[in-house]
Amino acid sequence: MKNTIKYQILVVTLLVSLSATGQQFTEITGTPPTNQPSDSRSVNIIDLNGDGWDDIFITNGQQPGTVNMLYSNNGNGTFTTVTGDPIVSNAAPFDGATFGDVDNDGDADAFAVTWYGQLNYFYRNNGNGTFNHEPQNVTGTIGTYSETAAWGDYNNDGSIDLYITNSDGNKKYAVSE
């Protein structure tokens, strides 16, 4: 009986000590995205091409003329830099970004906000991780100095809506899709 109690105490002690240890991280350098310096503003980690691997999207700003960065996950701990796509080609003072399935087609569309009173950018995902810039869709208004945005069904109508935060006065507003 004494040995059983000692064994139970030992098992409990080991379980508690194992659960108390922190997660270990390994620094990765010399590969995208770690070797591409930028004026990063926000990062989104999301599967954009439907392959089951989380990709990385980074907005860059606030200086005019910068472009965003997108890294496609190769599934082996490495990433490939995406170039030539509209989501990484538009030069603007980008600040934050958010992703949501606006058209209910199963892929994440993007909304990237800008600074310095410029229009925001909506990008529709083509289903394979490439995007079309659609300036005629949700952009916000000039002069807003947008910080970030978030998707959610705010009015419970089954479609996601967009809330944009701005820092120029009291210009916060929601845009319904």
PDB file of C-alpha atoms in Angstrom, residues 63-165:
ATOM      1  CA  GLN A  63       5.791  55.135 -45.687  1.00  0.00           C
ATOM      2  CA  PRO A  64       4.156  55.650 -49.090  1.00  0.00           C
ATOM      3  CA  GLY A  65       5.523  53.409 -51.826  1.00  0.00           C
ATOM      4  CA  THR A  66       5.901  50.218 -49.817  1.00  0.00           C
ATOM      5  CA  VAL A  67       4.274  46.944 -50.804  1.00  0.00           C
ATOM      6  CA  ASN A  68       2.931  44.089 -48.716  1.00  0.00           C
ATOM      7  CA  MET A  69       4.589  40.681 -48.487  1.00  0.00           C
ATOM      8  CA  LEU A  70       3.050  37.228 -48.907  1.00  0.00           C
ATOM      9  CA  TYR A  71       4.846  33.972 -48.176  1.00  0.00           C
ATOM     10  CA  SER A  72       3.426  30.661 -49.357  1.00  0.00           C
ATOM     11  CA  ASN A  73       4.039  27.772 -46.965  1.00  0.00           C
ATOM     12  CA  ASN A  74       5.910  24.901 -48.661  1.00  0.00           C
ATOM     13  CA  GLY A  75       4.747  22.428 -45.996  1.00  0.00           C
ATOM     14  CA  ASN A  76       8.270  21.613 -44.848  1.00  0.00           C
ATOM     15  CA  GLY A  77       9.046  24.574 -42.588  1.00  0.00           C
ATOM     16  CA  THR A  78      10.071  26.857 -45.447  1.00  0.00           C
ATOM     17  CA  PHE A  79       8.240  29.568 -47.359  1.00  0.00           C
ATOM     18  CA  THR A  80       8.288  30.908 -50.905  1.00  0.00           C
ATOM     19  CA  THR A  81       8.018  34.659 -51.471  1.00  0.00           C
ATOM     20  CA  VAL A  82       4.984  35.493 -53.638  1.00  0.00           C
ATOM     21  CA  THR A  83       5.653  38.224 -56.216  1.00  0.00           C
ATOM     22  CA  GLY A  84       3.652  39.729 -59.041  1.00  0.00           C
ATOM     23  CA  ASP A  85       0.244  39.274 -57.404  1.00  0.00           C
ATOM     24  CA  PRO A  86      -1.884  42.421 -56.840  1.00  0.00           C
ATOM     25  CA  ILE A  87      -1.908  41.802 -53.062  1.00  0.00           C
ATOM     26  CA  VAL A  88       1.878  42.357 -53.034  1.00  0.00           C
ATOM     27  CA  SER A  89       2.116  44.822 -55.921  1.00  0.00           C
ATOM     28  CA  ASN A  90       0.102  47.851 -54.834  1.00  0.00           C
ATOM     29  CA  ALA A  91       2.361  50.500 -53.309  1.00  0.00           C
ATOM     30  CA  ALA A  92       0.569  52.272 -50.473  1.00  0.00           C
ATOM     31  CA  PRO A  93       1.168  53.083 -46.803  1.00  0.00           C
ATOM     32  CA  PHE A  94      -0.473  49.886 -45.545  1.00  0.00           C
ATOM     33  CA  ASP A  95      -1.118  49.451 -41.847  1.00  0.00           C
ATOM     34  CA  GLY A  96      -3.326  46.483 -40.876  1.00  0.00           C
ATOM     35  CA  ALA A  97      -5.131  43.663 -42.670  1.00  0.00           C
ATOM     36  CA  THR A  98      -7.860  41.115 -42.084  1.00  0.00           C
ATOM     37  CA  PHE A  99      -9.154  38.085 -43.967  1.00  0.00           C
ATOM     38  CA  GLY A 100     -12.690  36.731 -44.313  1.00  0.00           C
ATOM     39  CA  ASP A 101     -14.724  34.721 -46.803  1.00  0.00           C
ATOM     40  CA  VAL A 102     -16.793  37.603 -48.164  1.00  0.00           C
ATOM     41  CA  ASP A 103     -18.412  35.700 -51.018  1.00  0.00           C
ATOM     42  CA  ASN A 104     -18.889  32.365 -49.187  1.00  0.00           C
ATOM     43  CA  ASP A 105     -16.829  30.442 -51.745  1.00  0.00           C
ATOM     44  CA  GLY A 106     -14.582  28.743 -49.193  1.00  0.00           C
ATOM     45  CA  ASP A 107     -11.469  30.920 -49.458  1.00  0.00           C
ATOM     46  CA  ALA A 108     -10.284  33.943 -47.508  1.00  0.00           C
ATOM     47  CA  ASP A 109     -10.571  37.353 -49.145  1.00  0.00           C
ATOM     48  CA  ALA A 110      -8.412  40.239 -47.894  1.00  0.00           C
ATOM     49  CA  PHE A 111      -8.961  43.768 -46.698  1.00  0.00           C
ATOM     50  CA  ALA A 112      -5.828  45.887 -46.155  1.00  0.00           C
ATOM     51  CA  VAL A 113      -6.059  49.339 -44.614  1.00  0.00           C
ATOM     52  CA  THR A 114      -3.876  52.354 -45.324  1.00  0.00           C
ATOM     53  CA  TRP A 115      -2.605  55.399 -43.544  1.00  0.00           C
ATOM     54  CA  TYR A 116      -2.229  59.042 -44.639  1.00  0.00           C
ATOM     55  CA  GLY A 117      -5.874  59.329 -45.654  1.00  0.00           C
ATOM     56  CA  GLN A 118      -5.628  56.999 -48.655  1.00  0.00           C
ATOM     57  CA  LEU A 119      -8.297  54.520 -49.722  1.00  0.00           C
ATOM     58  CA  ASN A 120      -8.197  51.013 -48.278  1.00  0.00           C
ATOM     59  CA  TYR A 121      -7.805  47.925 -50.476  1.00  0.00           C
ATOM     60  CA  PHE A 122     -10.118  44.936 -50.970  1.00  0.00           C
ATOM     61  CA  TYR A 123      -8.641  41.817 -52.601  1.00  0.00           C
ATOM     62  CA  ARG A 124     -10.800  38.885 -53.723  1.00  0.00           C
ATOM     63  CA  ASN A 125      -9.147  35.470 -53.441  1.00  0.00           C
ATOM     64  CA  ASN A 126      -9.325  33.489 -56.710  1.00  0.00           C
ATOM     65  CA  GLY A 127      -9.405  30.219 -54.751  1.00  0.00           C
ATOM     66  CA  ASN A 128      -5.763  29.342 -55.325  1.00  0.00           C
ATOM     67  CA  GLY A 129      -4.033  31.990 -53.216  1.00  0.00           C
ATOM     68  CA  THR A 130      -3.917  34.613 -55.972  1.00  0.00           C
ATOM     69  CA  PHE A 131      -5.917  37.795 -55.613  1.00  0.00           C
ATOM     70  CA  ASN A 132      -7.722  40.436 -57.656  1.00  0.00           C
ATOM     71  CA  HIS A 133      -7.751  44.008 -56.385  1.00  0.00           C
ATOM     72  CA  GLU A 134     -11.335  45.286 -56.531  1.00  0.00           C
ATOM     73  CA  PRO A 135     -11.269  49.030 -55.891  1.00  0.00           C
ATOM     74  CA  GLN A 136     -14.998  49.321 -56.598  1.00  0.00           C
ATOM     75  CA  ASN A 137     -15.749  47.229 -53.509  1.00  0.00           C
ATOM     76  CA  VAL A 138     -15.292  48.057 -49.836  1.00  0.00           C
ATOM     77  CA  THR A 139     -12.591  50.710 -49.482  1.00  0.00           C
ATOM     78  CA  GLY A 140     -13.736  53.178 -46.845  1.00  0.00           C
ATOM     79  CA  THR A 141     -13.559  56.914 -47.339  1.00  0.00           C
ATOM     80  CA  ILE A 142     -10.688  59.312 -47.999  1.00  0.00           C
ATOM     81  CA  GLY A 143      -9.125  60.923 -44.950  1.00  0.00           C
ATOM     82  CA  THR A 144      -9.666  58.132 -42.455  1.00  0.00           C
ATOM     83  CA  TYR A 145      -6.142  57.072 -41.413  1.00  0.00           C
ATOM     84  CA  SER A 146      -7.239  53.465 -40.953  1.00  0.00           C
ATOM     85  CA  GLU A 147      -5.431  51.322 -38.397  1.00  0.00           C
ATOM     86  CA  THR A 148      -6.960  47.867 -38.878  1.00  0.00           C
ATOM     87  CA  ALA A 149     -10.252  46.097 -39.550  1.00  0.00           C
ATOM     88  CA  ALA A 150     -12.151  42.963 -38.542  1.00  0.00           C
ATOM     89  CA  TRP A 151     -14.741  40.742 -40.213  1.00  0.00           C
ATOM     90  CA  GLY A 152     -17.789  39.417 -38.367  1.00  0.00           C
ATOM     91  CA  ASP A 153     -21.527  38.990 -38.825  1.00  0.00           C
ATOM     92  CA  TYR A 154     -22.470  42.034 -36.746  1.00  0.00           C
ATOM     93  CA  ASN A 155     -26.135  42.125 -37.761  1.00  0.00           C
ATOM     94  CA  ASN A 156     -26.726  38.343 -37.759  1.00  0.00           C
ATOM     95  CA  ASP A 157     -27.876  38.230 -41.383  1.00  0.00           C
ATOM     96  CA  GLY A 158     -25.608  35.318 -42.392  1.00  0.00           C
ATOM     97  CA  SER A 159     -23.119  37.487 -44.302  1.00  0.00           C
ATOM     98  CA  ILE A 160     -19.905  38.821 -42.816  1.00  0.00           C
ATOM     99  CA  ASP A 161     -19.595  42.543 -42.250  1.00  0.00           C
ATOM    100  CA  LEU A 162     -16.495  44.689 -41.923  1.00  0.00           C
ATOM    101  CA  TYR A 163     -15.574  47.053 -39.114  1.00  0.00           C
ATOM    102  CA  ILE A 164     -12.731  49.480 -39.844  1.00  0.00           C
ATOM    103  CA  THR A 165     -10.883  51.332 -37.103  1.00  0.00           C
TER     104      THR A 165
END
